[in-house]
Coordinates of C-alpha atoms in Angstrom, one line a residue:
M12 CA 57.2 -10.9 28.7
N13 CA 55.8 -13.1 30.1
K14 CA 52.1 -13.6 28.0
V15 CA 50.8 -15.5 31.0
P16 CA 47.7 -12.0 32.7
S17 CA 50.2 -11.4 36.2
L18 CA 49.0 -7.9 38.5
D19 CA 51.8 -8.0 41.4
W20 CA 52.3 -5.7 43.8
D21 CA 56.1 -3.9 43.0
H22 CA 57.2 -3.0 46.6
S23 CA 61.0 -2.2 45.7
R24 CA 59.6 1.4 45.4
E25 CA 58.9 4.2 48.1
A26 CA 54.6 4.6 46.5
S27 CA 52.9 1.3 46.9
V28 CA 52.9 0.5 42.7
L29 CA 50.4 -2.2 41.6
Q30 CA 52.2 -4.1 38.4
V31 CA 50.0 -5.1 35.2
T32 CA 51.6 -7.4 32.6
G33 CA 50.9 -9.7 30.4
S34 CA 48.1 -10.2 27.9
W35 CA 44.5 -9.8 29.2
T36 CA 42.3 -11.8 26.5
L37 CA 39.0 -13.2 27.5
E38 CA 40.7 -16.8 26.9
Q39 CA 43.6 -16.5 29.1
R40 CA 43.3 -17.3 33.1
K41 CA 43.6 -14.7 34.8
P42 CA 45.1 -13.8 39.3
E43 CA 41.5 -12.8 40.8
L44 CA 41.4 -8.6 41.4
N45 CA 39.8 -8.4 45.2
D46 CA 42.7 -11.3 46.8
V47 CA 45.5 -9.2 45.0
W48 CA 43.9 -5.9 46.8
R49 CA 45.0 -8.0 49.5
E50 CA 48.0 -8.4 49.2
G51 CA 48.5 -4.7 49.6
G52 CA 47.3 -4.0 52.2
R53 CA 47.4 -0.4 54.3
L54 CA 47.3 1.6 51.4
P55 CA 48.2 5.7 50.8
Q56 CA 45.4 7.9 49.7
Q57 CA 47.1 7.1 45.8
V58 CA 48.0 4.1 44.0
M59 CA 49.9 4.1 41.0
V60 CA 48.3 1.4 38.3
Q61 CA 51.6 0.2 36.0
V62 CA 50.2 -0.9 32.2
A63 CA 52.9 -2.7 31.0
V64 CA 50.8 -5.6 28.4
E65 CA 51.0 -7.4 25.0
A66 CA 48.2 -8.1 23.9
W67 CA 43.8 -6.5 25.6
D68 CA 40.3 -6.5 25.1
S69 CA 37.4 -6.1 27.0
S70 CA 39.4 -7.7 29.7
L71 CA 41.7 -5.1 30.4
L72 CA 38.4 -2.7 31.2
A73 CA 37.3 -4.7 33.1
L74 CA 40.4 -4.9 35.4
L75 CA 41.0 -1.3 35.2
R76 CA 37.4 -0.7 36.0
R77 CA 36.9 -3.0 39.0
M78 CA 40.8 -1.5 40.2
Q79 CA 37.9 2.2 40.2
R80 CA 35.1 1.3 42.6
L81 CA 37.7 -0.9 44.9
A82 CA 39.4 2.1 44.7
T83 CA 36.6 4.5 45.2
Q84 CA 35.6 2.3 48.1
Q85 CA 38.3 3.2 49.5
Q86 CA 39.1 6.5 49.1
V87 CA 42.5 6.5 47.1
T88 CA 42.9 7.9 44.4
L89 CA 44.7 5.5 41.1
D90 CA 47.0 6.4 38.7
L91 CA 47.6 4.9 35.1
Q92 CA 50.3 4.5 33.7
G93 CA 51.1 2.9 30.8
L94 CA 47.5 2.8 29.5
P95 CA 47.3 1.6 25.6
D96 CA 46.2 3.8 23.0
G97 CA 42.2 4.1 22.9
V98 CA 41.9 2.6 26.6
A99 CA 42.0 5.5 28.6
R100 CA 38.8 6.8 26.0
L101 CA 37.0 4.1 26.8
L102 CA 37.3 3.9 30.6
E103 CA 35.7 7.8 30.0
M104 CA 33.0 6.7 28.2
A105 CA 32.0 3.8 31.0
A106 CA 32.0 6.3 33.2
S107 CA 30.0 9.1 32.1
P108 CA 26.9 6.6 30.7
S109 CA 25.0 7.7 34.2
T110 CA 25.8 11.0 34.2
Q111 CA 23.8 10.8 30.4
A112 CA 21.1 9.2 31.6
A113 CA 20.9 12.3 34.1
K114 CA 21.2 14.9 31.9
A115 CA 19.1 13.8 29.0
E116 CA 15.6 13.4 31.6
P117 CA 13.5 15.6 30.0
P118 CA 11.9 18.7 31.3
E119 CA 8.8 19.1 33.2
Y120 CA 6.7 21.8 31.8
G121 CA 3.2 23.6 32.4
W122 CA 0.1 22.9 30.5
I123 CA 1.2 26.7 29.0
A124 CA 4.2 25.3 28.0
R125 CA 2.9 22.0 26.2
V126 CA 0.3 24.1 24.9
G127 CA 2.8 26.0 23.2
L128 CA 4.7 23.7 22.3
R129 CA 2.4 21.5 20.6
A130 CA 1.4 25.2 19.2
Q131 CA 4.9 24.9 17.5
S132 CA 5.0 21.3 16.5
V133 CA 1.1 21.7 15.0
A134 CA 2.3 25.1 12.7
T135 CA 5.7 23.6 11.7
A136 CA 4.1 20.5 10.2
L137 CA 1.9 22.9 8.6
T138 CA 5.4 24.5 7.0
E139 CA 6.8 21.4 6.4
S140 CA 3.0 20.0 4.0
C141 CA 3.2 23.5 2.4
I142 CA 6.4 23.3 1.7
F143 CA 6.3 19.6 -0.3
I144 CA 2.9 19.9 -2.2
G145 CA 4.6 23.2 -3.6
Q146 CA 7.3 21.5 -4.7
V147 CA 5.0 19.0 -6.5
I148 CA 3.2 22.4 -8.0
Q149 CA 6.9 22.8 -9.1
A150 CA 7.8 19.1 -10.7
L151 CA 4.5 18.7 -12.1
G152 CA 4.7 21.6 -14.0
R153 CA 8.9 21.0 -15.2
L154 CA 6.5 17.6 -15.8
L155 CA 4.4 19.3 -18.3
T156 CA 6.9 21.3 -20.3
G157 CA 9.4 18.2 -20.9
K158 CA 12.0 18.7 -17.6
A159 CA 11.4 16.8 -15.8
R160 CA 13.5 13.6 -15.4
M161 CA 10.8 10.6 -14.7
R162 CA 11.4 7.5 -16.4
A163 CA 8.7 5.6 -17.8
S164 CA 9.3 2.3 -15.6
D165 CA 9.0 4.0 -12.2
F166 CA 5.1 5.3 -13.7
W167 CA 4.4 1.7 -15.2
M168 CA 5.1 0.2 -12.1
A169 CA 3.7 2.1 -9.8
F170 CA 0.8 1.9 -12.3
Q171 CA 0.2 -2.1 -12.1
Q172 CA 0.7 -1.9 -8.5
C173 CA -2.4 0.5 -7.5
G174 CA -4.5 -0.8 -10.9
P175 CA -5.1 -3.8 -12.4
G176 CA -3.6 -5.4 -9.1
A177 CA -5.8 -3.6 -7.1
L178 CA -8.9 -4.2 -8.9
P179 CA -9.8 -8.0 -6.7
I180 CA -10.3 -6.2 -3.0
V181 CA -12.3 -3.2 -4.7
A182 CA -14.3 -5.7 -6.8
L183 CA -15.2 -7.6 -3.5
I184 CA -15.5 -5.4 -1.0
A185 CA -17.9 -2.7 -4.0
S186 CA -20.0 -5.8 -4.2
L187 CA -20.7 -6.2 -1.0
I188 CA -21.1 -2.4 0.2
G189 CA -24.5 -2.6 -2.9
L190 CA -25.8 -6.4 -1.2
I191 CA -25.8 -4.0 2.6
L192 CA -27.4 -0.7 0.3
A193 CA -29.8 -2.4 -0.7
F194 CA -30.9 -4.6 2.2
V195 CA -30.5 -1.8 4.5
G196 CA -33.4 0.4 1.9
A197 CA -35.2 -2.6 1.9
A198 CA -35.6 -3.2 5.7
Q199 CA -37.3 0.6 5.4
L200 CA -39.3 0.7 1.7
Q201 CA -40.6 -3.0 1.8
A202 CA -43.7 -0.8 4.4
F203 CA -44.3 0.9 1.1
G204 CA -44.1 -1.2 -1.3
A205 CA -41.7 0.6 -3.1
Q206 CA -38.8 -2.3 -3.3
L207 CA -37.9 -0.6 -6.8
Y208 CA -36.3 2.2 -5.2
I209 CA -33.9 0.5 -4.2
A210 CA -32.3 1.1 -7.2
N211 CA -32.3 4.4 -7.1
M212 CA -30.7 5.2 -3.8
V213 CA -28.1 1.9 -4.8
S214 CA -26.9 3.5 -7.8
I215 CA -27.2 7.5 -5.9
G216 CA -25.3 5.9 -3.2
M217 CA -22.7 4.3 -4.6
T218 CA -21.8 6.8 -7.9
R219 CA -21.8 9.9 -5.3
E220 CA -20.4 8.8 -3.0
M221 CA -19.5 5.3 -1.8
G222 CA -18.1 3.7 -4.8
A223 CA -15.4 6.7 -4.8
L224 CA -15.4 6.7 -1.3
M225 CA -14.6 2.7 -0.3
T226 CA -12.0 2.4 -3.3
A227 CA -10.9 5.5 -2.1
V228 CA -10.1 3.6 2.1
I229 CA -9.0 0.8 0.2
M230 CA -5.9 2.2 -1.6
A231 CA -4.7 3.8 1.7
G232 CA -4.9 0.8 3.2
R233 CA -3.4 -0.2 0.1
T234 CA -1.7 1.6 -1.8
G235 CA -0.5 5.1 1.0
A236 CA 1.0 2.6 3.1
A237 CA 3.1 1.0 0.4
Y238 CA 4.1 4.6 -0.5
A239 CA 4.8 5.5 3.0
A240 CA 6.9 2.5 3.5
E241 CA 8.8 1.7 0.0
L242 CA 10.3 5.4 0.6
G243 CA 10.0 4.8 4.5
S244 CA 12.9 1.9 4.1
M245 CA 14.6 3.6 1.2
Q246 CA 15.7 6.8 3.9
A247 CA 16.2 4.5 6.7
N248 CA 18.5 2.8 4.2
E249 CA 19.5 6.0 3.4
E250 CA 19.4 5.7 -0.6
I251 CA 17.3 9.0 -1.2
D252 CA 20.6 11.0 0.0
A253 CA 22.2 8.6 -2.2
L254 CA 20.5 10.3 -5.6
K255 CA 20.3 13.4 -4.0
T256 CA 24.4 12.9 -3.6
F257 CA 24.0 11.4 -7.4
G258 CA 21.9 14.4 -9.0
F259 CA 18.3 13.2 -9.0
P260 CA 16.0 15.2 -7.4
T261 CA 14.1 12.7 -5.2
L262 CA 10.5 13.8 -6.3
E263 CA 10.4 13.9 -9.9
F264 CA 12.2 10.3 -9.2
L265 CA 10.8 9.4 -6.8
V266 CA 6.7 10.7 -6.1
L267 CA 5.7 11.8 -9.6
P268 CA 5.1 8.2 -10.4
R269 CA 3.3 6.9 -7.7
L270 CA 1.0 10.1 -7.8
L271 CA 0.6 10.2 -11.5
A272 CA -0.6 5.9 -11.3
L273 CA -2.9 7.2 -9.0
L274 CA -4.6 9.7 -10.7
I275 CA -5.5 8.0 -14.0
S276 CA -5.6 4.9 -11.5
M277 CA -8.6 6.0 -9.2
P278 CA -11.0 7.3 -12.0
I279 CA -11.5 3.5 -13.3
L280 CA -11.0 1.8 -10.1
T281 CA -14.3 3.5 -9.0
V282 CA -16.5 3.4 -12.8
F283 CA -15.6 -0.6 -11.0
A284 CA -16.7 -0.2 -8.2
D285 CA -19.9 2.2 -9.5
A286 CA -20.9 -1.0 -11.6
L287 CA -20.4 -3.9 -8.9
G288 CA -22.2 -2.0 -6.4
V289 CA -25.1 -1.4 -9.1
F290 CA -25.3 -6.0 -9.8
G291 CA -24.8 -5.9 -6.0
G292 CA -28.1 -3.7 -5.8
F293 CA -29.5 -5.9 -8.5
V294 CA -28.3 -9.5 -6.3
I295 CA -30.6 -7.6 -4.0
G296 CA -34.1 -6.9 -6.2
S297 CA -34.0 -10.3 -7.6
G298 CA -33.3 -12.1 -5.4
L299 CA -35.3 -11.5 -2.5
F300 CA -38.3 -9.2 -4.2
D301 CA -39.0 -10.3 -8.0
I302 CA -36.9 -7.2 -9.6
S303 CA -36.1 -8.1 -13.5
A304 CA -33.0 -7.4 -15.2
Q305 CA -34.9 -5.0 -17.1
Q306 CA -37.0 -3.1 -14.5
Y307 CA -33.7 -2.5 -12.5
I308 CA -31.6 -1.3 -15.1
N309 CA -34.5 0.7 -16.7
Q310 CA -35.1 2.8 -12.5
S311 CA -31.2 3.2 -12.1
L312 CA -30.4 4.9 -15.5
T313 CA -33.5 6.6 -15.2
M314 CA -32.6 8.4 -11.3
L315 CA -28.5 8.6 -12.2
T316 CA -27.5 11.7 -14.4
L317 CA -23.6 13.3 -14.9
T318 CA -23.8 15.0 -12.2
D319 CA -23.8 12.7 -10.4
F320 CA -21.4 9.7 -12.2
L321 CA -19.0 13.9 -12.3
I322 CA -19.1 14.3 -8.6
G323 CA -18.1 10.6 -8.4
L324 CA -15.4 10.6 -10.6
F325 CA -14.1 14.3 -9.4
K326 CA -13.9 12.9 -5.7
S327 CA -11.5 10.1 -6.1
L328 CA -9.5 12.5 -8.4
V329 CA -9.1 14.8 -5.4
F330 CA -9.3 11.6 -2.9
A331 CA -6.3 10.1 -5.4
V332 CA -4.1 13.4 -4.4
L333 CA -4.4 12.9 -0.8
I334 CA -3.6 10.0 -0.9
G335 CA -0.2 10.4 -3.2
L336 CA 0.5 13.2 -1.3
I337 CA 0.4 12.3 2.1
G338 CA 1.5 8.4 2.2
C339 CA 5.1 10.1 -0.2
Y340 CA 5.3 12.8 2.5
Y341 CA 4.9 10.8 5.6
G342 CA 8.3 8.2 3.6
L343 CA 10.3 10.8 2.6
S344 CA 9.8 12.4 6.2
C345 CA 10.1 8.6 7.6
G346 CA 13.1 9.0 10.4
R347 CA 16.6 6.5 9.9
N348 CA 15.2 2.8 11.8
A349 CA 13.0 -0.2 11.3
Q350 CA 10.7 1.5 14.4
A351 CA 10.4 4.7 12.6
V352 CA 9.3 3.2 9.1
G353 CA 6.2 1.2 10.5
Q354 CA 6.0 5.0 12.9
A355 CA 5.2 6.1 8.9
T356 CA 3.5 3.9 7.8
T357 CA 0.9 4.2 10.6
K358 CA 1.4 7.9 10.7
A359 CA 0.0 8.3 6.9
V360 CA -2.4 5.4 7.1
V361 CA -4.4 7.3 9.9
S362 CA -3.7 10.7 8.3
I363 CA -5.5 9.6 4.7
I364 CA -8.5 8.0 6.4
V365 CA -9.1 11.3 8.2
A366 CA -8.2 13.1 4.9
L367 CA -10.9 11.1 2.7
V368 CA -14.4 11.7 5.4
V369 CA -13.2 15.5 6.3
S370 CA -11.9 15.8 1.9
D371 CA -16.1 13.7 1.3
A372 CA -17.6 15.6 4.3
V373 CA -16.5 19.3 3.0
I374 CA -17.6 18.4 -1.3
T375 CA -21.2 16.9 -0.1
L376 CA -21.2 20.1 1.9
I377 CA -20.5 22.4 -1.3
C378 CA -22.0 20.4 -3.5
T379 CA -25.4 20.6 -1.5
Q380 CA -25.2 24.4 -1.1
L381 CA -24.7 25.2 -4.8
G382 CA -27.9 22.5 -5.6
I383 CA -26.1 19.7 -8.1

């Protein structure tokens, strides 16, 4: 059999038969289909195509598809004979995308249906969130009873990431926040000659509110996003499925080390931010308003109470739980591609910041109502 691709009409039979022989591959020089098709003259309603090739690739598929289009234009039916294994299936797939795309168009919903679908998605998200929180609580219970399968090396790695690794950026932001608070307070207090009370405002503002909140915002963009991206990449690469296959509990193996690292590091970082924020206020007070170090320290200690300090620490613990849970939740519920990882990271950061602000407002409102 000749290896050169050929395309010829067989006029020895009563029916019109077009023979496809040779090797139909990309490197071969092939006959022009339009010229051969015109040589067939006036074609009957049905044309037989006899395929007997030695080798083939996409060139054969392209030839057969062009034949089908020419036959459709001339209202001729093709009877394909002798197709190699898989060619018939590939032709069906090549002919079906336009139909599938038309079927895949989403239906148009009215506003009532859209509201219902939105409510359904919110209810599903709340249900999945509650299930995730319950599973994490169960994992913590197993950890307290010594039954959790958590590696100490994972905990220390997570603690290094969200503890000492975050000190430089927390130090910078806390110092600047203290400077800003002092500037804002000085602009008003200077009119009354009460510049000394800059120490009161900065110390209370940092310990009760800004120290914990700004540290949490930093950790949301730094650690919460990292958790979502790490777990999302593992989900996309099917590493989490592999852990489940080998019998490793993913929450104990992946979530607990990160959550415990945040619970330990956040109060420490908050105390560190409080001290540097108070120091930033002192820089403004001593540099612009001649407040001595002794006066500033005495005024700060006189105004501060243990309650203010503990409220800030309590907020830091709440913020740590929110950052850890939301970051890990979006990472574990991520899709299976790179785009889904980016979307999960973005959703995690936005959700964490919203949760931080809402929880801080709720805690502050409760403290105000209780008079503490």
